[in-house]
XYZ file of N, CA, C and O in Angstrom:
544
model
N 115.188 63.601 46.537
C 115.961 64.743 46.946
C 115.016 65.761 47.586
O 114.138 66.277 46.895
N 115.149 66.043 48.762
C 114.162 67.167 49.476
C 114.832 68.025 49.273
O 116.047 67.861 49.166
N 114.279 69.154 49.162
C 114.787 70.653 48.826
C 114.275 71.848 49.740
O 113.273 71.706 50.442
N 114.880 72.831 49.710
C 113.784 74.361 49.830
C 114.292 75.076 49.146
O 114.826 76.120 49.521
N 114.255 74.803 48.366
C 115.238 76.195 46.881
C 114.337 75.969 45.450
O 114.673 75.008 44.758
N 113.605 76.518 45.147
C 112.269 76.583 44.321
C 113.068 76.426 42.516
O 112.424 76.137 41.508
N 114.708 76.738 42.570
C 115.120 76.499 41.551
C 115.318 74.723 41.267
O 115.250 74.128 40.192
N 115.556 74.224 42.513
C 115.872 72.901 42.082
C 114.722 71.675 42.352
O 114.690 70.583 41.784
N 113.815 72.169 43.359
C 111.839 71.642 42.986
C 111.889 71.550 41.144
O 112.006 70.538 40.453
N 111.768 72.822 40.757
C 111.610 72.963 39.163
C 112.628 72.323 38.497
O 112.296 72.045 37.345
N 113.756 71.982 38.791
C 114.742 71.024 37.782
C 114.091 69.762 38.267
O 113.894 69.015 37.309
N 113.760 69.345 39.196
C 113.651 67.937 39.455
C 111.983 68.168 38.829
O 112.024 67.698 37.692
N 110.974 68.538 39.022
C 109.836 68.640 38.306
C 110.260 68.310 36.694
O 109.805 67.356 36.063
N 110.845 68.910 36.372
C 111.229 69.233 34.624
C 112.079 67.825 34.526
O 112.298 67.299 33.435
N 112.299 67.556 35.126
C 112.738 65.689 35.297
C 111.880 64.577 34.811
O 112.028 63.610 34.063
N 110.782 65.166 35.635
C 109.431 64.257 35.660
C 108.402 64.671 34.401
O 107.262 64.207 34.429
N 108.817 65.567 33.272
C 107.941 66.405 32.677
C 106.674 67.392 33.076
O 105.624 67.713 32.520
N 107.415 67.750 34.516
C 106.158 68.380 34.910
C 105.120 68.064 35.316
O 104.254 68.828 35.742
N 105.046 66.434 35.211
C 103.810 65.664 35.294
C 102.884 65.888 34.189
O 101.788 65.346 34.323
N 103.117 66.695 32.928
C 102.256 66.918 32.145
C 101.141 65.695 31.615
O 101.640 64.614 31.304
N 100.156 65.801 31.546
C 99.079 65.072 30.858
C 98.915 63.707 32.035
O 98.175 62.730 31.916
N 99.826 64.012 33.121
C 99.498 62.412 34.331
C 98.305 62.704 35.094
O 97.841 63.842 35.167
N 97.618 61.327 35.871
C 97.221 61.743 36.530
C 97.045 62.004 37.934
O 97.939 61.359 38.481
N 96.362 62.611 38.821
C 96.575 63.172 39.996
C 95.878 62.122 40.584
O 94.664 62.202 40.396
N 96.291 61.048 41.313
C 95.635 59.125 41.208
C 95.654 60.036 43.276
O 94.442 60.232 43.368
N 96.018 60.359 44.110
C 95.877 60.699 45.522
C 96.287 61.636 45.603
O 97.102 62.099 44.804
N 95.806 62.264 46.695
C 96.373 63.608 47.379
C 95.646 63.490 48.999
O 94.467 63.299 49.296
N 96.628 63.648 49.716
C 96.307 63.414 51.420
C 96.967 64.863 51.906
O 97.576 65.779 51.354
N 96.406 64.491 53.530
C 97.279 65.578 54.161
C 97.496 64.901 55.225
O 96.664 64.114 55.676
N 99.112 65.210 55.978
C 99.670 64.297 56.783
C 100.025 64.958 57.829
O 100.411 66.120 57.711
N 99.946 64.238 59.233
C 100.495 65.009 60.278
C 100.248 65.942 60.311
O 100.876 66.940 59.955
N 98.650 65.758 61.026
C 97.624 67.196 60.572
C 97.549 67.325 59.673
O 97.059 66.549 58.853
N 98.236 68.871 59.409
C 98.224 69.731 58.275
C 99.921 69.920 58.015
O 100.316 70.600 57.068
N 100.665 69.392 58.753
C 102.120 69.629 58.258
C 102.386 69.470 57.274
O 103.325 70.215 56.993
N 101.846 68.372 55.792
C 102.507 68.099 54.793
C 101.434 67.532 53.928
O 100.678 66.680 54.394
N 101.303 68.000 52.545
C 100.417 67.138 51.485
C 101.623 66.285 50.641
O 102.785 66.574 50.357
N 100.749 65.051 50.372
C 101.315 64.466 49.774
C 100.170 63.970 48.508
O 99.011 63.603 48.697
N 100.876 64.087 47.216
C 100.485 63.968 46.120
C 100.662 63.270 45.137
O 101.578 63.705 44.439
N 99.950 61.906 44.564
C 100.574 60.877 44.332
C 100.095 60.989 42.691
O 98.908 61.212 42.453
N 100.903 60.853 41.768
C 100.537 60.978 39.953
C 100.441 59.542 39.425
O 100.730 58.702 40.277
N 100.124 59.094 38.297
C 100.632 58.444 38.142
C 100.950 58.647 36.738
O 100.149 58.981 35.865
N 102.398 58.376 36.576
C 103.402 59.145 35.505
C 103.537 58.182 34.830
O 104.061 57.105 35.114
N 102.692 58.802 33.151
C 102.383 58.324 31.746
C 103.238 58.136 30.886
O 103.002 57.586 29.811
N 104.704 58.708 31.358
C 106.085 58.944 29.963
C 106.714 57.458 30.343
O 106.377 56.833 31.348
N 107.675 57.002 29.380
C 108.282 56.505 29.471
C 110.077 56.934 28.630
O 111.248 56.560 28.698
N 109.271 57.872 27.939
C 110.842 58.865 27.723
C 110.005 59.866 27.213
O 108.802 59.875 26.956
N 110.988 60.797 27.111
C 110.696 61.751 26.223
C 109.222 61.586 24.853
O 109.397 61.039 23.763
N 108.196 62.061 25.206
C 107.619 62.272 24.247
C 106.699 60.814 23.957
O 105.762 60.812 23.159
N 106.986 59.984 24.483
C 106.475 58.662 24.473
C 105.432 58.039 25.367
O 105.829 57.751 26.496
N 104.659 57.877 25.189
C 103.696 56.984 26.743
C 103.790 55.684 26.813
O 103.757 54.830 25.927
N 103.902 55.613 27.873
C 104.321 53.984 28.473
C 103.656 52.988 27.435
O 102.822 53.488 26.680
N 103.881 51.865 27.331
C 103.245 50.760 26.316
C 102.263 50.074 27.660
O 101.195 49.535 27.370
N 102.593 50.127 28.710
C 101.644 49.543 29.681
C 100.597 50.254 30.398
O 99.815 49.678 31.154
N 100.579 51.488 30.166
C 99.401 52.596 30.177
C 97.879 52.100 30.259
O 97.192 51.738 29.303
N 97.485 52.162 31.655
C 96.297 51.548 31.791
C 95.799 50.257 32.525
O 94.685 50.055 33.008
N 96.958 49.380 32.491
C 97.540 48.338 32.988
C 98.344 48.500 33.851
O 98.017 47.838 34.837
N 99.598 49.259 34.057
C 100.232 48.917 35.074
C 100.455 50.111 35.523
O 100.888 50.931 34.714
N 100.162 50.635 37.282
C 100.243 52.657 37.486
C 101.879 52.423 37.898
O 102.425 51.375 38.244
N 102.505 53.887 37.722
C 103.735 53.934 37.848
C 104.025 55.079 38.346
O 104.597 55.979 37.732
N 103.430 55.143 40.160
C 102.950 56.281 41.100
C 104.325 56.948 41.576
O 105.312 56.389 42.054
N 104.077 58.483 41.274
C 105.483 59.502 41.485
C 104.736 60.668 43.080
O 104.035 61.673 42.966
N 105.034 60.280 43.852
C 105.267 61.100 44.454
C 105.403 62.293 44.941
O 106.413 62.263 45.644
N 104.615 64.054 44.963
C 105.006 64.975 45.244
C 105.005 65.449 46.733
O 103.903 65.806 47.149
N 105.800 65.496 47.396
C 105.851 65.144 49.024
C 106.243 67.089 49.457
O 107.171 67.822 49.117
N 104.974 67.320 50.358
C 105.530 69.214 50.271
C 105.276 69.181 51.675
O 104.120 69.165 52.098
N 106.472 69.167 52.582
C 106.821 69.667 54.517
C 106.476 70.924 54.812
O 106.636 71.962 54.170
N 106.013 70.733 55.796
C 105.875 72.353 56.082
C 105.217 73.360 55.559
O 105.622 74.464 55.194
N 103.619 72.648 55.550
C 103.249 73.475 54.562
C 102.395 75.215 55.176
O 101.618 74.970 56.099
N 102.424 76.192 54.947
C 102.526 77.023 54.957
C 100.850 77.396 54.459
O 100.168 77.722 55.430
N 100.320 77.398 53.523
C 99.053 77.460 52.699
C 98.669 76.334 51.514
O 99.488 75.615 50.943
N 97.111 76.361 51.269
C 96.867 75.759 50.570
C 95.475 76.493 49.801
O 94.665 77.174 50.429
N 95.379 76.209 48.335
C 94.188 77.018 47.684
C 93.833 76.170 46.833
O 94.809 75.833 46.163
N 92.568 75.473 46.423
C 91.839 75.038 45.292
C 91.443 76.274 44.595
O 91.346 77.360 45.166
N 91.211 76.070 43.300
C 90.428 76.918 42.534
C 89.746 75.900 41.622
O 90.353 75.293 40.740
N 87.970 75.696 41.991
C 87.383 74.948 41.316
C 87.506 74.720 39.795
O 87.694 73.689 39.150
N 87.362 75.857 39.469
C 87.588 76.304 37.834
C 86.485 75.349 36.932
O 86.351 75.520 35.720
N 85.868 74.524 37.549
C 85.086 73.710 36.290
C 83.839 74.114 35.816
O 83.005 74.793 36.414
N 83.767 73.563 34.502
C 82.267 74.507 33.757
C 80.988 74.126 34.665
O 80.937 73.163 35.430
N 80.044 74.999 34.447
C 78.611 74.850 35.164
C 78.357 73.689 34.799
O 77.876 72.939 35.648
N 78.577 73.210 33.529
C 77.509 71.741 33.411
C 78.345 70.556 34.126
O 77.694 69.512 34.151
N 79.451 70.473 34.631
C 80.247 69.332 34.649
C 79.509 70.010 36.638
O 78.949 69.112 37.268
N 79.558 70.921 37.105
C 79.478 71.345 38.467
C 77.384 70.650 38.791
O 76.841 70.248 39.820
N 76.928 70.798 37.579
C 75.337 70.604 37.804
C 75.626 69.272 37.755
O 75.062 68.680 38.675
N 76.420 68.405 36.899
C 76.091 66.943 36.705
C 77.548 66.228 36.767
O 78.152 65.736 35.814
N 78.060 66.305 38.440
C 79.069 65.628 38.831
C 79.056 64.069 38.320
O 80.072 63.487 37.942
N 77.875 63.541 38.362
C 78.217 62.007 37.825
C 78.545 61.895 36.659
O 78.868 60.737 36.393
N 78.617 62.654 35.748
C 79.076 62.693 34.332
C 80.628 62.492 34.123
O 81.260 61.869 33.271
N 80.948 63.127 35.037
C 82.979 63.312 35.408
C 83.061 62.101 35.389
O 82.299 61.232 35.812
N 84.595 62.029 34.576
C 85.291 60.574 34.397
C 86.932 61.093 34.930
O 87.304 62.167 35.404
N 87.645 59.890 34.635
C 88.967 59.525 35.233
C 89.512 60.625 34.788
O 90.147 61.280 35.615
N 89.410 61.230 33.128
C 90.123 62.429 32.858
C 90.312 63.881 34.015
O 91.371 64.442 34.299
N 88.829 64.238 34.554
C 89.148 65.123 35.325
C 90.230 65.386 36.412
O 90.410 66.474 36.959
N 91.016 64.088 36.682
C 92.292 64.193 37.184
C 93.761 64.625 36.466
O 94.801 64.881 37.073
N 93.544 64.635 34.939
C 94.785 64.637 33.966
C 95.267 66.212 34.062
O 94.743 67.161 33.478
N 96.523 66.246 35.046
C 96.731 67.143 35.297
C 97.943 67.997 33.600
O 98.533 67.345 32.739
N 97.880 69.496 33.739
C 98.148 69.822 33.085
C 99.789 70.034 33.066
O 100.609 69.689 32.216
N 99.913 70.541 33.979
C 101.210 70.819 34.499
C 102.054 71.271 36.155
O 101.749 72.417 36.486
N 102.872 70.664 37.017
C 103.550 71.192 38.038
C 104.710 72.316 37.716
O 105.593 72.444 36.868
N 104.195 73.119 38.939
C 105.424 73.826 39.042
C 105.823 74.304 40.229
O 105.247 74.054 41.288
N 106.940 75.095 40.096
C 107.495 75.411 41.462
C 107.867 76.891 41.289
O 107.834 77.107 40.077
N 108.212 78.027 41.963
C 108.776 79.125 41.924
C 109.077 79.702 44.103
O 108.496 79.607 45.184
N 110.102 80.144 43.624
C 109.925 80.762 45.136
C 108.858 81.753 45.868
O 108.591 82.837 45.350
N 108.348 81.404 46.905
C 106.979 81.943 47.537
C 107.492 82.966 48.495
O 108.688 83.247 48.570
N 106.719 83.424 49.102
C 106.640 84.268 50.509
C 107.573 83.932 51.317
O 107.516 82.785 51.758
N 108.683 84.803 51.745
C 109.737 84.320 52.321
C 110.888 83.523 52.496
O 111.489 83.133 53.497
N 111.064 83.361 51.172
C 111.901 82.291 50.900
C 110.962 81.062 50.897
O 111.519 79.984 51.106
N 110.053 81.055 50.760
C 109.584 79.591 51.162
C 109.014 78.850 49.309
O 109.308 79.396 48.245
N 108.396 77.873 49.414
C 108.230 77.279 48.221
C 106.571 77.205 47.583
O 105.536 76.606 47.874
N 106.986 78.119 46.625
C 104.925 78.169 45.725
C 105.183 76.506 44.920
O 106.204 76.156 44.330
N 104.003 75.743 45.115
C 103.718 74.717 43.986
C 102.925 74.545 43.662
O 102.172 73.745 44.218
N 102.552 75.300 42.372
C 101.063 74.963 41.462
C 100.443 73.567 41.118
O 101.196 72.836 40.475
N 99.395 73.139 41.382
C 98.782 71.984 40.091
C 98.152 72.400 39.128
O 97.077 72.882 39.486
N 98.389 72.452 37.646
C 97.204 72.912 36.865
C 96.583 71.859 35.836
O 97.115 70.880 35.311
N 95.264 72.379 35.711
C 94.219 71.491 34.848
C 93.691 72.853 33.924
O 93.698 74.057 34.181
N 93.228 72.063 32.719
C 92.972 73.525 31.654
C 92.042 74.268 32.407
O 91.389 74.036 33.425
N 92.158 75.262 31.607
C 91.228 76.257 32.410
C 91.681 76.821 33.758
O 92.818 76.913 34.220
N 90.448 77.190 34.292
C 91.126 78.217 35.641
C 91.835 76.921 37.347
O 92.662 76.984 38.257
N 90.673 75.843 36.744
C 91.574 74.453 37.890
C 92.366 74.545 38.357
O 93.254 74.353 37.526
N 92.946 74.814 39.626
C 93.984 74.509 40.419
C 94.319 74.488 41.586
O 93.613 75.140 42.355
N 95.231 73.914 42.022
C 95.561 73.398 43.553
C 97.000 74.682 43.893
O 97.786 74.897 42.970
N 97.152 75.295 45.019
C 98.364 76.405 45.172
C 98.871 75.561 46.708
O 98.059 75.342 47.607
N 100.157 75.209 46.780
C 100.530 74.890 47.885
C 101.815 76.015 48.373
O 102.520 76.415 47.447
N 102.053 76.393 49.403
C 103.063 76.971 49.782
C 103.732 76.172 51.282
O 103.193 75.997 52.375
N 105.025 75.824 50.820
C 105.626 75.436 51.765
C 107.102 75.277 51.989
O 107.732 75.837 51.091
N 107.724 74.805 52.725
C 109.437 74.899 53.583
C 109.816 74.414 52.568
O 110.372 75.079 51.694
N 109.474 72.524 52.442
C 110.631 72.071 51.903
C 109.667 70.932 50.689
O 108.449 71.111 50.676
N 110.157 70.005 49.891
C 109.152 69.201 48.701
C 110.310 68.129 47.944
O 111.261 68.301 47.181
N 109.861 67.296 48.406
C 110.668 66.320 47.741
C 109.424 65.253 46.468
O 108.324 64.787 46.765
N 109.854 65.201 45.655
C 109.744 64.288 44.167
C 110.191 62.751 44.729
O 111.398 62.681 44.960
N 109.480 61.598 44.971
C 109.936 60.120 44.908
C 109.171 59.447 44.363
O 107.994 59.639 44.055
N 109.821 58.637 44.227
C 109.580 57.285 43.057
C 109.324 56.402 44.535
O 110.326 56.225 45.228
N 108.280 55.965 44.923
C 107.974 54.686 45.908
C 108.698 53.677 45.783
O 109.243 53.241 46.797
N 108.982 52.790 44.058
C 109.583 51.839 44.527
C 110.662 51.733 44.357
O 111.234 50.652 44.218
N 111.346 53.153 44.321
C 112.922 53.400 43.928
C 113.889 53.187 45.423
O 113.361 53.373 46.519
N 115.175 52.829 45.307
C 115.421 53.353 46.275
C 116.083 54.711 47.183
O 116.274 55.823 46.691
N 116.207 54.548 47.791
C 116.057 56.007 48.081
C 117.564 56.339 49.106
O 117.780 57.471 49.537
């Protein structure tokens, strides 16, 4: 479902749990700079549960944002992990939580967060949520 209404990004996010505790497995930018696309790979299998195939089999969700408008990292990581990058493992992708709220002009804010100060700020038109091998 593509959207530009920052109330229903956040119902369909809150669908997906937010992506809480998944991880952030790609992130591109497409057609130029027109659109990031952000690929998780989503750990639930219901409510409160993690997949039994976790680790074994990825089960890649999609955050697809048109029109994008701005974009902001905020490094946020401690000095020692910044002095000794080879130390970082797969966790440093386990994102904390997505969200959505309405931005500048009607248009659409979407956070990525990781503990601490970590995060990705996208602002853009429109953001659709897909499942790759769903149909659509």
């Amino acid at each position: 479902m593509k959207t530009d209404h920052a109330a229903d990004l956040a119902a369909e996010l809150q669908r997906w749990q937010n992506f809480d505790e998944c991880l952030l497995i790609g992130f591109r930018l497409v057609q130029g700079i027109y659109a990031a696309h952000l690929t998780f790979d989503y750990i639930w299998e219901s409510e409160g549960q993690v997949r039994a195939d976790l680790g074994r089999v990825r089960r890649p969700i999609e955050l697809l944002l048109h029109g994008l408008e701005s974009m902001e990292l905020v490094g946020g990581l401690p000095d020692a992990q910044r002095r000794q990058p080879e130390l970082l493992d797969w966790g440093i992708t386990e994102v904390t939580l997505v969200t959505a709220e309405e931005g500048p002009a009607g248009s659409l804010r979407v956070d990525v967060w990781w503990p601490g100060e970590r995060r990705l700020t996208f602002v853009a038109n429109e953001a659709e949520v897909v499942e790759p091998d769903a149909p659509r």
